[in-house]
CSV table of C-alpha atoms in Angstrom, one decimal:
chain,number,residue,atom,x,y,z
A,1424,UNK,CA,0.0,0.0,0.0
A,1425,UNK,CA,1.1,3.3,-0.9
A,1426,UNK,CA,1.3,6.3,1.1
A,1427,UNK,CA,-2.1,7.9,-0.6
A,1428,UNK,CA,-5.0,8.5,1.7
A,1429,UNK,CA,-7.8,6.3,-0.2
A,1430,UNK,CA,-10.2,8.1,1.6
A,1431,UNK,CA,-10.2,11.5,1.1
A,1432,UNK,CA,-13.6,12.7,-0.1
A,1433,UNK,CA,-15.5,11.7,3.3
A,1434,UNK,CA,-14.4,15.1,4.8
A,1435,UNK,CA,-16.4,17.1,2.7
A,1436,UNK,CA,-19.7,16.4,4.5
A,1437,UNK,CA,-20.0,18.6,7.8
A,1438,UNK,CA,-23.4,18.9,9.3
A,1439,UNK,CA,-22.3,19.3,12.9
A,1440,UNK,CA,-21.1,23.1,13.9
A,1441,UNK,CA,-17.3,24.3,13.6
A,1442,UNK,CA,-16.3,22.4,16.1
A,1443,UNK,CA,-18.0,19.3,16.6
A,1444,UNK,CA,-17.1,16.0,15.2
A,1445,UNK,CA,-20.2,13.4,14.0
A,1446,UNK,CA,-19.0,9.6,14.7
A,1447,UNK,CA,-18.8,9.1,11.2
A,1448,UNK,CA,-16.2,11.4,11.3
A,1449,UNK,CA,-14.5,10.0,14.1
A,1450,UNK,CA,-14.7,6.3,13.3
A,1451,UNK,CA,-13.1,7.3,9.7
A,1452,UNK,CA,-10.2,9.6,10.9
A,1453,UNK,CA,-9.2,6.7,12.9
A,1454,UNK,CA,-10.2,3.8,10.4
A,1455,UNK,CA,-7.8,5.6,7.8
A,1456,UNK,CA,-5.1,6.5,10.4
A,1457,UNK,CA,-4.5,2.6,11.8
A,1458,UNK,CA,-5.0,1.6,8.1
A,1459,UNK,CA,-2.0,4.2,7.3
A,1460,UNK,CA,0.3,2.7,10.0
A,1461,UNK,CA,0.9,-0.3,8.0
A,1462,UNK,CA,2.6,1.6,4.8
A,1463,UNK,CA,4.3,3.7,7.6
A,1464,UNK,CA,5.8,0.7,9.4
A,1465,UNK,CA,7.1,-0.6,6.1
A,1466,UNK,CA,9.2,2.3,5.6
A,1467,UNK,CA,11.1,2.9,9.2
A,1468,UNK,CA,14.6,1.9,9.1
A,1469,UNK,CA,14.2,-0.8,11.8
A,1470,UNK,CA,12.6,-4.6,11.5
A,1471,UNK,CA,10.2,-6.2,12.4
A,1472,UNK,CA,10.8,-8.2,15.4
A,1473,UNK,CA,13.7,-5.7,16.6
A,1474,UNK,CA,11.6,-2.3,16.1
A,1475,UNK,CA,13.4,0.7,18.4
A,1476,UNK,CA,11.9,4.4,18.8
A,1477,UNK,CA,15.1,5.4,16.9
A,1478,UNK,CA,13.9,3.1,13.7
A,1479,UNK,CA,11.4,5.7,12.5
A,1480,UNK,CA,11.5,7.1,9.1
A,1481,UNK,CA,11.4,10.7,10.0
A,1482,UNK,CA,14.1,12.5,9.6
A,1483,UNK,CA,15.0,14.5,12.9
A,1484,UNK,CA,16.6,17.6,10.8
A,1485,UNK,CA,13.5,17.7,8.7
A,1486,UNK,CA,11.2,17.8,11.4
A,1487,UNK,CA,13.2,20.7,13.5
A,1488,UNK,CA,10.9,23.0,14.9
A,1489,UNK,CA,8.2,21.5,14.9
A,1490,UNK,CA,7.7,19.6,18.4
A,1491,UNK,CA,10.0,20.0,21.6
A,1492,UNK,CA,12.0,17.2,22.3
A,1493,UNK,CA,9.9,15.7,25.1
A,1494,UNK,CA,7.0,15.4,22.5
A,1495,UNK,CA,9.4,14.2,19.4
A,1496,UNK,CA,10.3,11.3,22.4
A,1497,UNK,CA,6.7,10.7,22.6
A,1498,UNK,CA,6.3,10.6,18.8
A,1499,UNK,CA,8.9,8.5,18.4
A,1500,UNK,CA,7.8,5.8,21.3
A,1501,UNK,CA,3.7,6.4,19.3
A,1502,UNK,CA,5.1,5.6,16.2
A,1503,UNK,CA,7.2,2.2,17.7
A,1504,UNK,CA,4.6,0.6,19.5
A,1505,UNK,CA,2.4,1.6,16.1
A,1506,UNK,CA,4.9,-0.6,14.3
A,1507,UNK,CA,4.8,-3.5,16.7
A,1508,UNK,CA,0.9,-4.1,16.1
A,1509,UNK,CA,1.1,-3.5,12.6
A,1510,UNK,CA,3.9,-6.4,13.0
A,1511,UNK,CA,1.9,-8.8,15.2
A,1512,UNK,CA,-1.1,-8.1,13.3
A,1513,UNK,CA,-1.2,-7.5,9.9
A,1514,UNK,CA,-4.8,-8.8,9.5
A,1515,UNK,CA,-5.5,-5.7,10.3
A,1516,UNK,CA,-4.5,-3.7,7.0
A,1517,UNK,CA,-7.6,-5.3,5.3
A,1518,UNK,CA,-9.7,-4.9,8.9
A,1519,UNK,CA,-9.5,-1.4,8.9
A,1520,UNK,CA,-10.1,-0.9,5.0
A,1521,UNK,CA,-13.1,-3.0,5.2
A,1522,UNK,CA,-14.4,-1.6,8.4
A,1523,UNK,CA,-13.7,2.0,6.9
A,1524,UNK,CA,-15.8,1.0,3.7
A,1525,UNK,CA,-18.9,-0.3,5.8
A,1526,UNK,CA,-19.5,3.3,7.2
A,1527,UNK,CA,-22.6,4.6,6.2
A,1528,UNK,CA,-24.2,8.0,7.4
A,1529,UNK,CA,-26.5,5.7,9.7
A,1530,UNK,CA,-24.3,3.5,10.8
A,1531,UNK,CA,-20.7,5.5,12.3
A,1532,UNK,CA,-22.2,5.2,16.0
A,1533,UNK,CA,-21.9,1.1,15.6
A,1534,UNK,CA,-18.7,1.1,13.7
A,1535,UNK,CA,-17.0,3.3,16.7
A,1536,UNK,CA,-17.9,1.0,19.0
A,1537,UNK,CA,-16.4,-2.0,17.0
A,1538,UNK,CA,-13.0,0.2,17.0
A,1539,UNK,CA,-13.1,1.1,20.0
A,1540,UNK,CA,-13.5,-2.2,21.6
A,1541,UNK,CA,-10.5,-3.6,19.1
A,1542,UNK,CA,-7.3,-2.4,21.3
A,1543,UNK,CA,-4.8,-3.0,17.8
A,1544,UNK,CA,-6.4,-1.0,16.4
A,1545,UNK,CA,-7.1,1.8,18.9
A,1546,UNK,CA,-3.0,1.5,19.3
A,1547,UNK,CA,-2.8,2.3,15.5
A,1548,UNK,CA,-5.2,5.7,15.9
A,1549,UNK,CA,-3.6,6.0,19.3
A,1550,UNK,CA,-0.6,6.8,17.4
A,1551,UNK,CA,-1.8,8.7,14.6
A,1552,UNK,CA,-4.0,10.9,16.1
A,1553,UNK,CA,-2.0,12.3,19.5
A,1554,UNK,CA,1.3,12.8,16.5
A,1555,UNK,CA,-0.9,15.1,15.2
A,1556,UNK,CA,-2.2,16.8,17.6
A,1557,UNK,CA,1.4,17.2,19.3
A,1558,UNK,CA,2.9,18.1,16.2
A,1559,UNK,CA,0.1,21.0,15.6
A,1560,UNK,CA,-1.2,21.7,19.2
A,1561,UNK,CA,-3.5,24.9,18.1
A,1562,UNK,CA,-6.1,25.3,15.0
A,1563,UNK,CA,-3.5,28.2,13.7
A,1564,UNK,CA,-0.5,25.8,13.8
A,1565,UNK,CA,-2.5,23.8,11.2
A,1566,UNK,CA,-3.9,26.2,9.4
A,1567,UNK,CA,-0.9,28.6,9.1
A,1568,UNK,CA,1.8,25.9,8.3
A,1569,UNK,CA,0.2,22.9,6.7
A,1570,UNK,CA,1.7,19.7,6.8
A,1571,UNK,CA,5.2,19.4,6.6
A,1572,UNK,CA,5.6,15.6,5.9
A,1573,UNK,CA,2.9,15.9,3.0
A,1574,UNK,CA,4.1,16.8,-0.6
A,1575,UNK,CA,2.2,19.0,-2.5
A,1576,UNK,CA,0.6,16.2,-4.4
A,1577,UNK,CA,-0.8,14.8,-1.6
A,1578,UNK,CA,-4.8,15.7,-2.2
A,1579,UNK,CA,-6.1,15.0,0.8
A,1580,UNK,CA,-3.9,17.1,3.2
A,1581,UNK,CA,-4.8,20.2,0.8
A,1582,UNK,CA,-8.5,19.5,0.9
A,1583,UNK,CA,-8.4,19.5,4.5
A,1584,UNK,CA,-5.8,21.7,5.5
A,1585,UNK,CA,-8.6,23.9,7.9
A,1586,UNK,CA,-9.9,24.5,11.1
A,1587,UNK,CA,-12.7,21.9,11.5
A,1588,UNK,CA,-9.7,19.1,10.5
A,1589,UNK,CA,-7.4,20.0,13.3
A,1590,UNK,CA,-11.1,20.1,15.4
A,1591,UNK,CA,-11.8,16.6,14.7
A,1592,UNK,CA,-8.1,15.3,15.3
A,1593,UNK,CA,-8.1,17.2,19.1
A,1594,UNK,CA,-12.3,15.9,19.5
A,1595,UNK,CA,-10.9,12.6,19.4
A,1596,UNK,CA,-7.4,12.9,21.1
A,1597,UNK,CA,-9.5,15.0,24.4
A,1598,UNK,CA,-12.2,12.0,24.1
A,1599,UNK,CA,-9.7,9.0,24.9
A,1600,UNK,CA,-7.7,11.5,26.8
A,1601,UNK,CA,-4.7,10.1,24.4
A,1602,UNK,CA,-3.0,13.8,25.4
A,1603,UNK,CA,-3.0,13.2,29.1
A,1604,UNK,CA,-1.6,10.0,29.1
């Protein structure tokens, strides 16, 4: 699997107000982010079976700036036990696309509840979604920077490079009190 969100186009539907985040929403922001962990853990630098918070595949030069140390730490230890579930389970690749594709506008309530009772994958969107919100802890260090690890091509950080993203990313992260922990 590439590094292309397949699911980009389910952001354009907001019904909620500015800052309020539907399940649907939710349960697909986390769906695509554990399904995403797999191509990430194929490119760190470490193994599976020996994976180290050093093994990432960010480059620490590239990232300056962005993150104080103590959070890069924190990143780093995110995106290693990421890598270790991907590793241990990779049935969940397919789970997560599969689960993603059976959301419905009636039906994100029930398919939340199936995530977050499934503790792989909830370590996958763990990892996703508290990198994100540590990397860009206010709406203006979103919106005002972008996305530094995203090339230009990439559609579906452009389409949803605003407010009501970064909103949904901290809606879940305060939920599970990921930012606390």
């Amino acid at each position: 699997m590439d590094n292309a969100r397949p699911y980009s186009k389910w952001s354009k539907k907001r019904v909620m107000s500015q800052t309020e985040t539907s399940a649907e929403v939710k349960v697909k922001i986390m769906l695509d982010e554990a399904n995403l962990a797999f191509s990430e853990a194929s490119e760190r630098k470490d193994t599976s079976g020996d994976r180290k918070a050093d093994g990432s595949a960010w480059e620490e030069g590239r990232m300056e700036g962005e993150y104080d140390e103590a959070d890069y730490q924190r990143i780093l230890e995110l995106q290693m036990n990421a890598a270790i579930t991907c590793d241990e389970h990779p049935e969940l690749e397919e789970e997560t696309a599969k689960l993603f594709e059976s959301i419905t506008e009636t039906n994100g309530e029930e398919v939340l509840n199936t995530v977050l009772a499934n503790k792989d994958i909830m370590v996958l969107s763990k990892a996703a979604v508290t990198t994100f919100i540590l990397r860009f802890p206010t709406v203006q260090s979103f919106v005002n920077k972008g996305h530094p690890l995203v090339l230009a091509m990439d559609e579906y950080m452009l389409e949803n490079a605003d407010a009501q993203n970064w909103h949904d990313y901290n809606n879940i992260a305060q939920e599970r009190g990921w930012l606390t922990e």
